[in-house]
Amino acid sequence: MTNRAAESLVPGSFATTPESYPDHAISDIVRIWAQRIAHQAAFVTTGGSTSWSEYDRSADAICAALRATPGGPRSRVALLLPDTAAVHAALCGCYRAGRVAAAVGVRSGVREIAHVMRRTAASTLVTAPEIRGRTWQALVRELDAEGVVCSVVPAPYGFGLWSAHFLPALLGLDAPGLSSRLASRGVTKEYTPEYVVAVDRLRLGPGGKTDRGVARDTAMRMLGLR
């Protein structure tokens, strides 16, 4: 979007002049409002509100995480999120990363989630820490049992990016616990994905499979946790 085109847009004008918007991506509009009305509410729920700047930052965080996962432009990303600001930020994040979102109903069971991911060839799942009483750690284990291998981007954002075989679960640690252990050894969260990718390649191996125990022991040594 050009600066001139952006300057022609006025907050709230979509309701009165929607014809001004058809050539503008929602992601661009979010960015503009984050600059002009950063602290005004973009979403309001009974639990609180999300500002335009928070919306924009969350979309950028999702975008950055997705770019670190396997898959090129137009590859599919499965979204399993409640209908809150998070799902809208994830959609914008997918757009900014050049990925295609494949929505999964938040009430879907494991087999339905696995079916959608297989049919769309989604290799990445964006989800919440817990949905309908199931943690994302448990969900990944259940998907693995269904033969679905995926990278996971947990929301809310900032929990880190974990491997296709879910490194924290593999090591018997939750995400904050792993980050804390790594930080105590001078490894910052920003560099965690590099370690995860290295471990993931080892786990997959030339034949596509490696013993889980061997992968765990090697990962622990690589990360300096043994």
XYZ file of C-alpha atoms in Angstrom:
226
model
C 0.000 0.000 0.000
C 1.371 3.435 -0.936
C 1.596 6.237 1.611
C -0.938 8.231 -0.387
C -3.415 5.348 -0.357
C -2.912 4.907 3.373
C -3.421 8.596 4.049
C -6.798 8.489 2.323
C -8.155 6.052 4.898
C -9.846 7.330 8.028
C -10.526 5.187 11.116
C -14.176 4.179 11.162
C -14.741 5.030 7.495
C -15.328 1.423 6.401
C -18.889 1.655 7.720
C -19.678 4.655 5.519
C -17.345 4.269 2.515
C -16.469 0.560 2.144
C -15.661 1.177 -1.535
C -12.404 2.802 -0.373
C -11.101 -0.510 0.970
C -11.366 -3.297 -1.655
C -7.734 -2.952 -2.776
C -6.332 -2.987 0.771
C -5.409 -6.158 2.647
C -6.738 -6.410 6.191
C -3.149 -6.876 7.341
C -2.262 -3.466 5.887
C -5.234 -1.836 7.582
C -4.227 -3.334 10.921
C -0.728 -1.913 10.464
C -2.092 1.552 9.636
C -4.444 1.629 12.616
C -1.610 0.393 14.862
C 0.340 3.483 13.820
C -2.512 5.992 13.982
C -4.719 4.783 16.820
C -2.315 2.428 18.574
C -3.988 2.391 21.981
C -7.604 2.315 20.880
C -9.476 -0.965 21.195
C -9.503 -3.276 18.183
C -11.370 -6.073 20.011
C -13.507 -5.923 23.128
C -14.644 -9.012 25.037
C -15.978 -9.705 28.503
C -12.432 -10.586 29.523
C -10.867 -7.314 28.376
C -9.748 -5.552 25.223
C -6.963 -5.771 22.651
C -5.513 -2.575 21.201
C -4.543 -2.079 17.579
C -0.855 -2.042 18.518
C -1.247 -5.338 20.408
C -3.122 -6.812 17.447
C -0.340 -5.737 15.066
C 2.459 -7.012 17.324
C 0.724 -10.360 17.762
C 0.354 -10.722 13.990
C 4.054 -9.943 13.558
C 4.978 -12.490 16.241
C 2.930 -15.191 14.527
C 4.442 -14.219 11.165
C 7.991 -14.495 12.514
C 7.258 -17.866 14.114
C 5.697 -19.227 10.932
C 8.681 -18.184 8.834
C 10.847 -20.341 11.086
C 8.725 -23.442 10.461
C 9.076 -25.828 7.504
C 7.072 -24.951 4.407
C 7.421 -22.401 1.658
C 5.097 -19.723 0.274
C 1.439 -20.739 0.073
C 2.000 -23.800 2.264
C -0.860 -24.518 4.655
C -1.044 -23.617 8.336
C -3.778 -25.076 10.541
C -5.409 -22.670 13.005
C -7.113 -24.131 16.074
C -8.078 -21.097 18.132
C -11.161 -19.742 19.901
C -12.970 -16.842 18.231
C -10.990 -14.120 19.952
C -8.406 -11.547 18.908
C -5.892 -14.409 18.709
C -7.451 -16.021 15.644
C -7.580 -12.688 13.798
C -3.944 -11.994 14.659
C -3.066 -15.498 13.448
C -4.855 -14.907 10.141
C -2.909 -11.676 9.629
C 0.279 -13.449 10.659
C -0.332 -16.139 8.039
C -0.876 -13.478 5.386
C 2.313 -11.636 6.321
C 4.287 -14.878 6.237
C 2.888 -15.795 2.821
C 1.162 -18.876 4.212
C -2.408 -20.119 3.693
C -4.591 -20.559 6.782
C -6.678 -23.717 7.158
C -9.244 -23.098 9.882
C -10.158 -25.920 12.256
C -13.352 -25.670 14.306
C -12.516 -25.062 17.941
C -14.902 -27.865 18.970
C -13.226 -30.385 16.671
C -11.967 -33.660 18.073
C -8.491 -35.021 17.459
C -9.562 -37.093 14.459
C -11.233 -34.073 12.855
C -8.135 -31.951 13.440
C -5.929 -34.686 12.006
C -8.248 -35.042 8.989
C -8.124 -31.314 8.178
C -4.353 -31.217 8.530
C -3.884 -34.248 6.296
C -6.306 -33.008 3.617
C -4.732 -29.554 3.494
C -1.165 -30.865 3.953
C -0.751 -28.424 6.840
C 2.630 -28.939 8.466
C 2.200 -26.256 11.131
C -0.454 -25.831 13.823
C -1.185 -22.533 15.576
C -3.146 -23.153 18.756
C -3.808 -21.932 22.300
C -2.151 -23.217 25.490
C -5.378 -25.049 26.307
C -8.635 -25.623 24.445
C -11.642 -27.409 25.938
C -9.578 -28.814 28.766
C -6.837 -30.233 26.514
C -3.362 -28.724 26.697
C -1.365 -28.261 23.526
C 1.140 -30.821 24.826
C -1.599 -33.445 25.060
C -2.977 -32.458 21.653
C 0.394 -32.935 19.974
C 0.751 -36.388 21.520
C -2.718 -37.350 20.302
C -2.027 -36.004 16.806
C 1.228 -37.944 16.722
C -0.767 -41.101 17.478
C -2.959 -40.241 14.457
C 0.137 -40.023 12.264
C 0.147 -36.220 11.992
C 3.547 -34.558 12.359
C 3.570 -30.774 12.623
C 5.406 -27.775 13.948
C 3.530 -25.972 16.719
C 3.208 -22.237 17.321
C 1.564 -21.778 20.741
C -0.533 -18.698 21.516
C -0.492 -16.371 23.369
C 2.681 -15.300 21.720
C 6.152 -15.328 23.186
C 6.081 -18.934 24.427
C 8.611 -19.877 21.780
C 8.556 -22.054 18.726
C 8.927 -25.774 19.142
C 9.746 -28.627 16.837
C 7.569 -30.884 14.732
C 7.952 -33.547 17.402
C 7.482 -31.054 20.176
C 10.759 -30.634 21.965
C 9.407 -29.602 25.423
C 7.209 -32.707 25.606
C 10.037 -34.853 24.274
C 12.274 -33.640 27.088
C 9.578 -33.881 29.738
C 9.497 -30.097 30.193
C 6.849 -27.490 29.514
C 7.721 -24.516 27.302
C 8.494 -22.004 30.094
C 10.504 -24.684 31.899
C 12.618 -25.398 28.841
C 13.215 -21.690 28.209
C 14.279 -21.254 31.835
C 16.695 -24.180 31.657
C 18.191 -22.868 28.423
C 18.450 -19.308 29.764
C 20.394 -20.559 32.788
C 22.986 -21.835 30.305
C 23.139 -18.609 28.337
C 20.853 -19.748 25.502
C 18.249 -17.061 24.826
C 14.738 -17.832 23.629
C 15.496 -16.123 20.304
C 17.946 -18.909 19.477
C 15.793 -21.793 20.671
C 14.300 -22.512 17.205
C 17.803 -23.164 15.820
C 18.320 -25.892 18.389
C 14.855 -27.255 17.777
C 15.425 -27.509 14.023
C 18.714 -29.336 14.607
C 17.061 -31.833 16.932
C 14.145 -32.242 14.563
C 16.397 -33.136 11.643
C 18.092 -35.723 13.807
C 14.780 -37.213 14.898
C 13.552 -37.545 11.333
C 16.815 -39.024 10.088
C 17.419 -40.325 6.554
C 14.775 -43.018 6.972
C 12.184 -40.672 8.433
C 12.217 -42.177 11.933
C 14.571 -42.365 14.882
C 14.025 -43.994 18.258
C 12.341 -41.510 20.627
C 14.692 -42.361 23.486
C 17.772 -41.755 21.341
C 16.314 -38.448 20.152
C 15.580 -37.390 23.730
C 19.072 -38.233 24.987
C 20.743 -36.511 22.040
C 18.547 -33.430 22.409
C 19.364 -33.171 26.105
C 23.092 -33.296 25.325
C 22.807 -30.777 22.484
C 20.962 -28.328 24.704
C 23.388 -28.781 27.589
C 20.704 -30.173 29.870
C 22.838 -33.237 30.729
